[in-house]
mmCIF file of C-alpha atoms (C1' of nucleotides) and ligand atoms in Angstrom:
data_model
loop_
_atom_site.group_PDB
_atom_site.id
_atom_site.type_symbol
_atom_site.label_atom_id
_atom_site.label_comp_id
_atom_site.label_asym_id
_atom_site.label_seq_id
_atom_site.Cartn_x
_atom_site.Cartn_y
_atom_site.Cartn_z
ATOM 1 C CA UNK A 108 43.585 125.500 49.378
ATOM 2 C CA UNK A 109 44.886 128.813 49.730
ATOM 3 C CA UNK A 110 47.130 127.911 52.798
ATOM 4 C CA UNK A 111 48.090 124.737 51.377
ATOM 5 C CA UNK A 112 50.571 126.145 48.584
ATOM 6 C CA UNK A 113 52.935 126.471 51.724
ATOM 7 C CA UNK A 114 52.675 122.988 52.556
ATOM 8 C CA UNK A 115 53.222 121.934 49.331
ATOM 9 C CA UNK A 116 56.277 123.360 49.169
ATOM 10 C CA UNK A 117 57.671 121.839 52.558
ATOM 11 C CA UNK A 118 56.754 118.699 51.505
ATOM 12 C CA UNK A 119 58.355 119.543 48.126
ATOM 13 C CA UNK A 120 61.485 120.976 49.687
ATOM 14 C CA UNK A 121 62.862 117.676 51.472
ATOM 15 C CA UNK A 122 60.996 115.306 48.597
ATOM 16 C CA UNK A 123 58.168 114.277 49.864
ATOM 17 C CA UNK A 124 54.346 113.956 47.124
ATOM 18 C CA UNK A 125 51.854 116.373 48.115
ATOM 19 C CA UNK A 126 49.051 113.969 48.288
ATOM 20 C CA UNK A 127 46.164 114.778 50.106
ATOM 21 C CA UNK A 128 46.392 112.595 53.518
ATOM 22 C CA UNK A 129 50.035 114.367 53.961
ATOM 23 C CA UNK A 130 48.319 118.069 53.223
ATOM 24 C CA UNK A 131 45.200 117.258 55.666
ATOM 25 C CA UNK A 132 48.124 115.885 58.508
ATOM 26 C CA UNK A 133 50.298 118.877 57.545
ATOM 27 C CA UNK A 134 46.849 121.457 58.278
ATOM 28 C CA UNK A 135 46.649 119.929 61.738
ATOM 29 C CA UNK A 136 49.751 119.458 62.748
ATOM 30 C CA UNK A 137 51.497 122.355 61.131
ATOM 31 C CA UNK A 138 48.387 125.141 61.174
ATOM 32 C CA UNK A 139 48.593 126.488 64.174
ATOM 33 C CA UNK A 140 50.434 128.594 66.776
ATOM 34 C CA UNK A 141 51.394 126.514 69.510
ATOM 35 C CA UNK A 142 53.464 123.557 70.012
ATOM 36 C CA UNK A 143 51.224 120.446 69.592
ATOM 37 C CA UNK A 144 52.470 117.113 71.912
ATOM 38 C CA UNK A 145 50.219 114.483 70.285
ATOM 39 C CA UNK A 146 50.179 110.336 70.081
ATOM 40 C CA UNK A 147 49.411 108.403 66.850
ATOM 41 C CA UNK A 148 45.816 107.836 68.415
ATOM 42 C CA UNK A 149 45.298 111.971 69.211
ATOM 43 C CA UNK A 150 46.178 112.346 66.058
ATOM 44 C CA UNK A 151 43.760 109.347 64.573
ATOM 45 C CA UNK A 152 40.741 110.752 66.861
ATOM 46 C CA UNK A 153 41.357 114.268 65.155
ATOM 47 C CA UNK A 154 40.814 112.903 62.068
ATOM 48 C CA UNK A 155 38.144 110.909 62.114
ATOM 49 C CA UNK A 156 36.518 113.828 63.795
ATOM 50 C CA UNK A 157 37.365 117.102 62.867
ATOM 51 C CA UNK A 158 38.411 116.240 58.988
ATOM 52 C CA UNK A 159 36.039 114.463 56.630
ATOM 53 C CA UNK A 160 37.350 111.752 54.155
ATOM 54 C CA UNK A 161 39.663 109.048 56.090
ATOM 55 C CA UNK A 162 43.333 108.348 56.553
ATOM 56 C CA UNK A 163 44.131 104.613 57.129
ATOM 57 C CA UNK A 164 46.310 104.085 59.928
ATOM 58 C CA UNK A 165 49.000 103.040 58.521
ATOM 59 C CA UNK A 166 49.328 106.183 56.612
ATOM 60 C CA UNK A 167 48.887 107.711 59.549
ATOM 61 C CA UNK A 168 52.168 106.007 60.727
ATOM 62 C CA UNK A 169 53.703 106.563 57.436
ATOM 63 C CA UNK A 170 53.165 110.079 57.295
ATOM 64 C CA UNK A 171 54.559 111.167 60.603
ATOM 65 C CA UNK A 172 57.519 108.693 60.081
ATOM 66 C CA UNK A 173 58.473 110.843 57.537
ATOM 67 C CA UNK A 174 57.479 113.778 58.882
ATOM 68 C CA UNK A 175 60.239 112.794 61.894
ATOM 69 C CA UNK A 176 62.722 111.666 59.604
ATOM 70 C CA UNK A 177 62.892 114.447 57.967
ATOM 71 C CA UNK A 178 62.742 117.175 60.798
ATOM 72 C CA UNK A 179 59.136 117.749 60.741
ATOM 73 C CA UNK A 180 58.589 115.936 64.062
ATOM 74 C CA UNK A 181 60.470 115.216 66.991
ATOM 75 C CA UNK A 182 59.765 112.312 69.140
ATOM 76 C CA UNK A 183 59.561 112.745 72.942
ATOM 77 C CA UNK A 184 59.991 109.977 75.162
ATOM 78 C CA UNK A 185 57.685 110.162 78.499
ATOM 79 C CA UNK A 186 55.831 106.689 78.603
ATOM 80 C CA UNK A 187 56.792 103.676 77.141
ATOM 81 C CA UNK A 188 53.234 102.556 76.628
ATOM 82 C CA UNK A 189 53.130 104.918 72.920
ATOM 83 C CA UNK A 190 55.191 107.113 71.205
ATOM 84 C CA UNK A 191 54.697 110.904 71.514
ATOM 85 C CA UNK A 192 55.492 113.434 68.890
ATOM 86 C CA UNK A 193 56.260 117.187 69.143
ATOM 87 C CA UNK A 194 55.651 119.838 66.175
ATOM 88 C CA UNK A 195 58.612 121.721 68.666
ATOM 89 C CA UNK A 196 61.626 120.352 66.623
ATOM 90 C CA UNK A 197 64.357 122.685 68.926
ATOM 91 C CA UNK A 198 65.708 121.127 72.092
ATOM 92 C CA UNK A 199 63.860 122.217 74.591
ATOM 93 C CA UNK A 200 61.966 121.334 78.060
ATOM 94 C CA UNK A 201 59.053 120.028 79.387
ATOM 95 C CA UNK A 202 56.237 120.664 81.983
ATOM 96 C CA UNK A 203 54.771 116.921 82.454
ATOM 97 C CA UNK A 204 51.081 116.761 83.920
ATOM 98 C CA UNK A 205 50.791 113.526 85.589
ATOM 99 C CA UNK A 206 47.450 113.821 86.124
ATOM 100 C CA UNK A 207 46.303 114.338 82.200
ATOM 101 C CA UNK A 208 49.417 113.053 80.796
ATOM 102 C CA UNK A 209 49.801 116.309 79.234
ATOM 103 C CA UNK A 210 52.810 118.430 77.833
ATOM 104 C CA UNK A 211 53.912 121.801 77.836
ATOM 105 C CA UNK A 212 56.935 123.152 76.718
ATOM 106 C CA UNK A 213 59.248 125.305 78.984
ATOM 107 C CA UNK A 214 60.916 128.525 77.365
ATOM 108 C CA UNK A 215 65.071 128.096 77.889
ATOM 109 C CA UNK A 216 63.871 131.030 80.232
ATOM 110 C CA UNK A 217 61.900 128.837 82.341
ATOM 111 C CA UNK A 218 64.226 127.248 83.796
ATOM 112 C CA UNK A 219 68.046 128.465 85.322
ATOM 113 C CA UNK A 220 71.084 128.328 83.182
ATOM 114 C CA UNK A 221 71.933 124.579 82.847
ATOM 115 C CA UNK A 222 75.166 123.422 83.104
ATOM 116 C CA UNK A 223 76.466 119.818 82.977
ATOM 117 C CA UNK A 224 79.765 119.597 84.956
ATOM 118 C CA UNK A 225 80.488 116.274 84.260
ATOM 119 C CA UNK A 226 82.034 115.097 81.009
ATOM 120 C CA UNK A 227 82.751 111.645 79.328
ATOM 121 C CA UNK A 228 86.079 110.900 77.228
ATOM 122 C CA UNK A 229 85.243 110.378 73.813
ATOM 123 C CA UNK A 230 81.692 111.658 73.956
ATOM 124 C CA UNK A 231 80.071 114.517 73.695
ATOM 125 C CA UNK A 232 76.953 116.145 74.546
ATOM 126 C CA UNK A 233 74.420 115.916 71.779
ATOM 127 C CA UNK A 234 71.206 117.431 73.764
ATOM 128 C CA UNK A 235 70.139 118.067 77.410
ATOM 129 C CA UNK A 236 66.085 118.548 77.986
ATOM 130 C CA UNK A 237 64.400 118.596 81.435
ATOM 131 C CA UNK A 238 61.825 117.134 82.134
ATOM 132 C CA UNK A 239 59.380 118.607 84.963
ATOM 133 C CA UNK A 240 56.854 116.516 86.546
ATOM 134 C CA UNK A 241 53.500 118.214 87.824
ATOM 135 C CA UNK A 242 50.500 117.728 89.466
ATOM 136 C CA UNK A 243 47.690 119.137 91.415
ATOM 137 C CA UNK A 244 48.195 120.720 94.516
ATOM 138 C CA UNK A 245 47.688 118.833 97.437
ATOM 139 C CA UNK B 785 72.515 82.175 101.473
ATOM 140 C CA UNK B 786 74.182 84.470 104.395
ATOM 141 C CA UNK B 787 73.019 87.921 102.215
ATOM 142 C CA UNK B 788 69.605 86.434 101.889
ATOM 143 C CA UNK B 789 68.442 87.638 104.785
ATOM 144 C CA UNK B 790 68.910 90.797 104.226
ATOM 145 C CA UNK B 791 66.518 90.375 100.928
ATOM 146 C CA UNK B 792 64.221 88.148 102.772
ATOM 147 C CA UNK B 793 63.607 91.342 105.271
ATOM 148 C CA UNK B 794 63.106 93.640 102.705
ATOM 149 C CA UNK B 795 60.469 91.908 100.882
ATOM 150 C CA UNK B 796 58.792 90.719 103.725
ATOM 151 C CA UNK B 797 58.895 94.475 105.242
ATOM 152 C CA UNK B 798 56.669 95.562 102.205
ATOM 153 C CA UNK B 799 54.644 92.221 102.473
ATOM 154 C CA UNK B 800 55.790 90.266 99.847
ATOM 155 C CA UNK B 801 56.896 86.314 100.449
ATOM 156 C CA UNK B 802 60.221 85.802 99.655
ATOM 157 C CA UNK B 803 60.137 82.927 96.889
ATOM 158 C CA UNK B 804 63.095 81.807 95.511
ATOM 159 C CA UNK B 805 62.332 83.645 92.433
ATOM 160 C CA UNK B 806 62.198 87.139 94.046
ATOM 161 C CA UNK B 807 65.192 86.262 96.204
ATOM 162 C CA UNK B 808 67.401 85.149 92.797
ATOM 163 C CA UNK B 809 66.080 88.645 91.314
ATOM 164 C CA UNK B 810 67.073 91.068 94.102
ATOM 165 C CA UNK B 811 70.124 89.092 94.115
ATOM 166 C CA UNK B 812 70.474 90.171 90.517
ATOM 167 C CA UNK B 813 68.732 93.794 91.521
ATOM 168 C CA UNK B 814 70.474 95.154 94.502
ATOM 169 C CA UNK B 815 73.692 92.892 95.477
ATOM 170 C CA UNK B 816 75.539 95.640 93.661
ATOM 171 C CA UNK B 817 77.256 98.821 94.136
ATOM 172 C CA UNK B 818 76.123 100.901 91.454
ATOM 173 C CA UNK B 819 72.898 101.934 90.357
ATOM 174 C CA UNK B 820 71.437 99.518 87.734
ATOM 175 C CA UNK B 821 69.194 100.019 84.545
ATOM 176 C CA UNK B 822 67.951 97.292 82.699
ATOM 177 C CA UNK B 823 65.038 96.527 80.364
ATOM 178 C CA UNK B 824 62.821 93.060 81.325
ATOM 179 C CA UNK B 825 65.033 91.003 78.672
ATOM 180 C CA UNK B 826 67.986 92.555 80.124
ATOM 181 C CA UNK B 827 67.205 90.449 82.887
ATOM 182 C CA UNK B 828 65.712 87.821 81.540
ATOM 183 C CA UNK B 829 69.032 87.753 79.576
ATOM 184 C CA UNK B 830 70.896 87.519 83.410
ATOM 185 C CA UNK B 831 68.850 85.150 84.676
ATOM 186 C CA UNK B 832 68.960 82.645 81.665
ATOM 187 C CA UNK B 833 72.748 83.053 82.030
ATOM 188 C CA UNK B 834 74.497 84.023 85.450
ATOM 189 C CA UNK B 835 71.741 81.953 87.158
ATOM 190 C CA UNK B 836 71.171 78.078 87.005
ATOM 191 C CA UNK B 837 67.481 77.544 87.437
ATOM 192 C CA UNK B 838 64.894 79.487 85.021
ATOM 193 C CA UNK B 839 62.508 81.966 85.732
ATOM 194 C CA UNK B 840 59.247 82.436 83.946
ATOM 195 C CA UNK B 841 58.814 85.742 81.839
ATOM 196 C CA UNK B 842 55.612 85.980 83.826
ATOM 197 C CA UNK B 843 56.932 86.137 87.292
ATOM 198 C CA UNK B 844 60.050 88.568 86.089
ATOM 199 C CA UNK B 845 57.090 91.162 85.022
ATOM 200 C CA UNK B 846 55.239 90.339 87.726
ATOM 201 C CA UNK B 847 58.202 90.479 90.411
ATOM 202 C CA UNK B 848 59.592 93.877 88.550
ATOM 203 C CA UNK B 849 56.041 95.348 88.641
ATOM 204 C CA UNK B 850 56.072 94.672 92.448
ATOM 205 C CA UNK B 851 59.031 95.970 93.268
ATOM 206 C CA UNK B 852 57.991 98.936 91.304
ATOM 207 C CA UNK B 853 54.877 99.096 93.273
ATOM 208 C CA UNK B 854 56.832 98.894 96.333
ATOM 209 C CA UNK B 855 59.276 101.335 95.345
ATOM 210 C CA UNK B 856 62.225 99.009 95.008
ATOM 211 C CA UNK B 857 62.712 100.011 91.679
ATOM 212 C CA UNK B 858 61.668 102.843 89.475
ATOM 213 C CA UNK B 859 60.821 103.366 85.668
ATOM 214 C CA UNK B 860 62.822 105.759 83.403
ATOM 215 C CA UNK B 861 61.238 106.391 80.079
ATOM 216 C CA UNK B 862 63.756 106.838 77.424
ATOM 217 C CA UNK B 863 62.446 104.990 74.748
ATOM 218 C CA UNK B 864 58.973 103.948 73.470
ATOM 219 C CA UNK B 865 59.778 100.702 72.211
ATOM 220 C CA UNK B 866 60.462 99.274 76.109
ATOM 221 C CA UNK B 867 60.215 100.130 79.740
ATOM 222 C CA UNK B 868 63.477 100.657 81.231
ATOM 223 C CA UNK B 869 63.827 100.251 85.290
ATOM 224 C CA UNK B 870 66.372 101.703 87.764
ATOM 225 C CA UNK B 871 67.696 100.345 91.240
ATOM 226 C CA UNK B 872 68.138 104.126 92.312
ATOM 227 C CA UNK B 873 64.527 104.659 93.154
ATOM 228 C CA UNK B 874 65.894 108.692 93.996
ATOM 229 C CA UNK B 875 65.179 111.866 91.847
ATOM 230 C CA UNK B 876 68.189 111.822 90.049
ATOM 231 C CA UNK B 877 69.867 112.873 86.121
ATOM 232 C CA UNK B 878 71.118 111.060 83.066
ATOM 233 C CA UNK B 879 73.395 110.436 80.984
ATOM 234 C CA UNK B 880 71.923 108.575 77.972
ATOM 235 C CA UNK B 881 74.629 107.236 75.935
ATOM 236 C CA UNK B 882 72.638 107.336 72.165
ATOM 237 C CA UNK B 883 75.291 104.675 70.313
ATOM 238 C CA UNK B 884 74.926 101.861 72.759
ATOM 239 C CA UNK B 885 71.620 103.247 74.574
ATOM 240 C CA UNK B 886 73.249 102.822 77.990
ATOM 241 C CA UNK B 887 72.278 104.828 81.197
ATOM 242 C CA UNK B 888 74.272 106.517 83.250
ATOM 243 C CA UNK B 889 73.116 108.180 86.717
ATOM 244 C CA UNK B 890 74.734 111.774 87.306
ATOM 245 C CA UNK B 891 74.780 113.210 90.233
ATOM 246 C CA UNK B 892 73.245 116.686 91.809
ATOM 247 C CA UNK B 893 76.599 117.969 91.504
ATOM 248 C CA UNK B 894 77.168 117.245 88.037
ATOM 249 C CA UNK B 895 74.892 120.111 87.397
ATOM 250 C CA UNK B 896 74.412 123.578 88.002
ATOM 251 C CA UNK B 897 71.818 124.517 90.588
ATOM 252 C CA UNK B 898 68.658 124.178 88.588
ATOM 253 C CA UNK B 899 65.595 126.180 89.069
ATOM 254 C CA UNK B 900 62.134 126.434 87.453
ATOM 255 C CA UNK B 901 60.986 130.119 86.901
ATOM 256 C CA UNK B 902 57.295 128.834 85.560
ATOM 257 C CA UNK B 903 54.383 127.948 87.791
ATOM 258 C CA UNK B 904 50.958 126.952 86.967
ATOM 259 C CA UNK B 905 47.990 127.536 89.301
ATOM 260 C CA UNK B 906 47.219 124.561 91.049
ATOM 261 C CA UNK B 907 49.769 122.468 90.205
ATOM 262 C CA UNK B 908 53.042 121.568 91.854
ATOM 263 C CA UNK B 909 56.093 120.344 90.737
ATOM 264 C CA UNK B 910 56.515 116.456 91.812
ATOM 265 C CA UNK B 911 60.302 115.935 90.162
ATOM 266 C CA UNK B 912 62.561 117.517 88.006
ATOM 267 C CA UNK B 913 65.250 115.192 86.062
ATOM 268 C CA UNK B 914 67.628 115.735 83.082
ATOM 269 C CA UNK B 915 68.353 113.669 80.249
ATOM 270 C CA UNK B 916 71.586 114.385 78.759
ATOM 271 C CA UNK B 917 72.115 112.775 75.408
ATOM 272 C CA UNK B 918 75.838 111.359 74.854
ATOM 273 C CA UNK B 919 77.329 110.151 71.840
ATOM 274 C CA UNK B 920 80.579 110.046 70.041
ATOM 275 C CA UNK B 921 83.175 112.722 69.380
ATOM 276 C CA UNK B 922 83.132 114.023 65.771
ATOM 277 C "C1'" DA C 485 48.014 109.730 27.456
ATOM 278 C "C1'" DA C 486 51.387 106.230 28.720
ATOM 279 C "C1'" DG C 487 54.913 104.749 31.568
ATOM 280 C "C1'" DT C 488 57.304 104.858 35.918
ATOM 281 C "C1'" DA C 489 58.002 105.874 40.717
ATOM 282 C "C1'" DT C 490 55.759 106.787 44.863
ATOM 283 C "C1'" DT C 491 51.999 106.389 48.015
ATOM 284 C "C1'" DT C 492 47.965 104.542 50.198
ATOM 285 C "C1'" DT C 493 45.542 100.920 51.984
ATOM 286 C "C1'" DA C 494 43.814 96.616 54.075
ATOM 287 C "C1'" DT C 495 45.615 93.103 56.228
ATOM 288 C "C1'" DA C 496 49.020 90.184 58.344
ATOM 289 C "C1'" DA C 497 53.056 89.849 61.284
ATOM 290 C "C1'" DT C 498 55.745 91.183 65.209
ATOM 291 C "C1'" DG C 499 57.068 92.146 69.833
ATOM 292 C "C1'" DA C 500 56.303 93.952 74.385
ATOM 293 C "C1'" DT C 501 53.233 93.587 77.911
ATOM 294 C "C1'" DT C 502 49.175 91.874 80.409
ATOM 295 C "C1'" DC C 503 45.737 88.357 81.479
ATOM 296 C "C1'" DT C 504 44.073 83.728 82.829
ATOM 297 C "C1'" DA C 505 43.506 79.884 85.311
ATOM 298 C "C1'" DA C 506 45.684 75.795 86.847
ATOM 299 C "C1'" DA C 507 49.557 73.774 89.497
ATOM 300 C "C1'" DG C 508 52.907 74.758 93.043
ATOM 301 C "C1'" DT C 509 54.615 76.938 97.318
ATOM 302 C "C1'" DA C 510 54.553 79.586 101.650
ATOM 303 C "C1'" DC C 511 52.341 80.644 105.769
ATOM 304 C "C1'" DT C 512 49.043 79.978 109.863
ATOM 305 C "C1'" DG C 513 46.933 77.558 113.319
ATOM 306 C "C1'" DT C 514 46.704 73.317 115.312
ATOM 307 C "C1'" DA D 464 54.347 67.620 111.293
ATOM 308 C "C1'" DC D 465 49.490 68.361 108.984
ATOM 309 C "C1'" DA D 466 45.713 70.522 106.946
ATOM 310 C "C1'" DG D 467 43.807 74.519 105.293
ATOM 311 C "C1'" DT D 468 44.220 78.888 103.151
ATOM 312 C "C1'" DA D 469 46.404 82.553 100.732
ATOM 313 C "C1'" DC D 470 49.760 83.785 97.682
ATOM 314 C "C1'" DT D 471 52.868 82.866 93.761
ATOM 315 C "C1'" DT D 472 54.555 80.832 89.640
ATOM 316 C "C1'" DT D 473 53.822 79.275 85.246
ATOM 317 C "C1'" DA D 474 52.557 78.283 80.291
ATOM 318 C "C1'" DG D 475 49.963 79.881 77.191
ATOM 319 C "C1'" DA D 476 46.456 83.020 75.326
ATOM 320 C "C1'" DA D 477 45.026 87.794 74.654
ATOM 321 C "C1'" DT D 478 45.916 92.608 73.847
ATOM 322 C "C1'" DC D 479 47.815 96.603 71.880
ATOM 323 C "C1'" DA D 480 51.174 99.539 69.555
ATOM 324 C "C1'" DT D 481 53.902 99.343 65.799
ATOM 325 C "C1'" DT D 482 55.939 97.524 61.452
ATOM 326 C "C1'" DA D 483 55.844 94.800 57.204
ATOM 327 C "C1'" DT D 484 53.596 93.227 52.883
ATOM 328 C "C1'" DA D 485 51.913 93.572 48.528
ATOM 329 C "C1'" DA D 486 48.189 95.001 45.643
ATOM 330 C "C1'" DA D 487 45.443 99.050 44.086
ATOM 331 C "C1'" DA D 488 45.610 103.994 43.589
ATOM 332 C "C1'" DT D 489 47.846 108.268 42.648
ATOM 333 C "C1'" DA D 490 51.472 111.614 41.289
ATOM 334 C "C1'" DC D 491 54.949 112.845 38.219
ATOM 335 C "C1'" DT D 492 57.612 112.852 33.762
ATOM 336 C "C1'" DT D 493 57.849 112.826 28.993
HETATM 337 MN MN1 MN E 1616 53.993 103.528 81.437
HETATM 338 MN MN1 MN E 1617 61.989 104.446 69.756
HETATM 339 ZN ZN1 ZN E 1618 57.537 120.203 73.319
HETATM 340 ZN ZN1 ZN E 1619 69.483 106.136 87.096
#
DNA sequence: AAGTATTTTATAATGATTCTAAAGTACTGT
DNA sequence: ACAGTACTTTAGAATCATTATAAAATACTT
């Protein structure tokens, strides 16, 4: 309760309710200190576990529909099998484990200064994120 | 009929028979000069159109997935909603062109050397690819 | 507290992909 | 060429993620 004032006023801020599924959504997607790379289903397993009361799903979808659409969430596209979302809203890169299907992000610092040589008339270059494939030695 | 052969080798190299229905599809694939990215009804769209006879959706998953398997063709994940697949099986970069969703390969020397400073303990990196996002000027 | 707008929910609909199992085709040995 | 076997194609059903629907619940305003 004490934590949640500050969600309340995001949610506030770009006109969103506070009701309670988007507070409890908010506390685990929002309350923490590292980037979180989740799927609809993470996210559903995490709250029929760690939470009490339930969310439907399509709440669930809802909620972090509007959470993306209004800069909350950004989706990342590694698999076309589900969606993937990112609480890391800047553009930035990606360690890939293809053995867990895991994400990390990569500081800018990471990785050598990027530079796209290449150039298309009449367009220009809205983002540029690399994507870094991994797996265990051997 | 002439060019077949050169499709009938391949496939049968990598132990597939070469039906009429694979044959019409590499036709489609790889009797081209540049690289190629489609989506299933991108081809199903081809077939039903350029080609006389019909293919069943079936057997154009189930020929793409082979040639996948084989390493014909490779999968590029740009978008959740569909797989996307690429006749230039290589590690390479993108251009993704965000108004009309259209691919474009770039080459190594469209970018600046690029180097990962991160390492994780037992893991190594398999690829390394960039998506640049495209779209129009102001 | 009443009235209105928004949200949640269960459920149905959609669309991409995969599965199934029967009919058709390609290959092998003769 | 023929018969036998293995592989492939196919229509249709099944699955799974996601989106749509519309009624019940909740939040906000006055
Ligand atoms: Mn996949
Ligand atoms: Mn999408
Ligand atoms: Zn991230
Ligand atoms: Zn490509």
């Amino acid at each position: 309760m004490s934590d949640n004032t500050e969600f309340v006023k995001k949610l506030r801020s770009v006109g969103l309710r506070p009701t309670k599924q988007r507070l409890k959504i908010c506390k685990i997607l929002f309350d923490r200190k590292n980037t979180f790379h989740f799927t609809i289903s993470d996210l559903q397993k995490i709250i029929k576990t760690k939470i009490e009361e339930k969310v439907s799903l399509a709440t669930i979808y809802n909620t972090v529909h509007s959470f993306k659409k209004k800069g909350y969430l950004k989706e990342i596209s590694i698999n076309s099998d589900k969606s993937y979302y990112d609480t890391n809203i800047t553009n930035h890169h990606h360690f890939l484990d293809e053995e867990t299907n895991e994400l990390l992000d990569l500081d800018d610092n990471d990785i050598s200064n990027l530079k796209i040589k290449k150039t298309i008339p009449g367009k220009k270059i809205k983002s540029i994120e690399v994507l870094v494939k991994i797996a265990n030695n051997n």
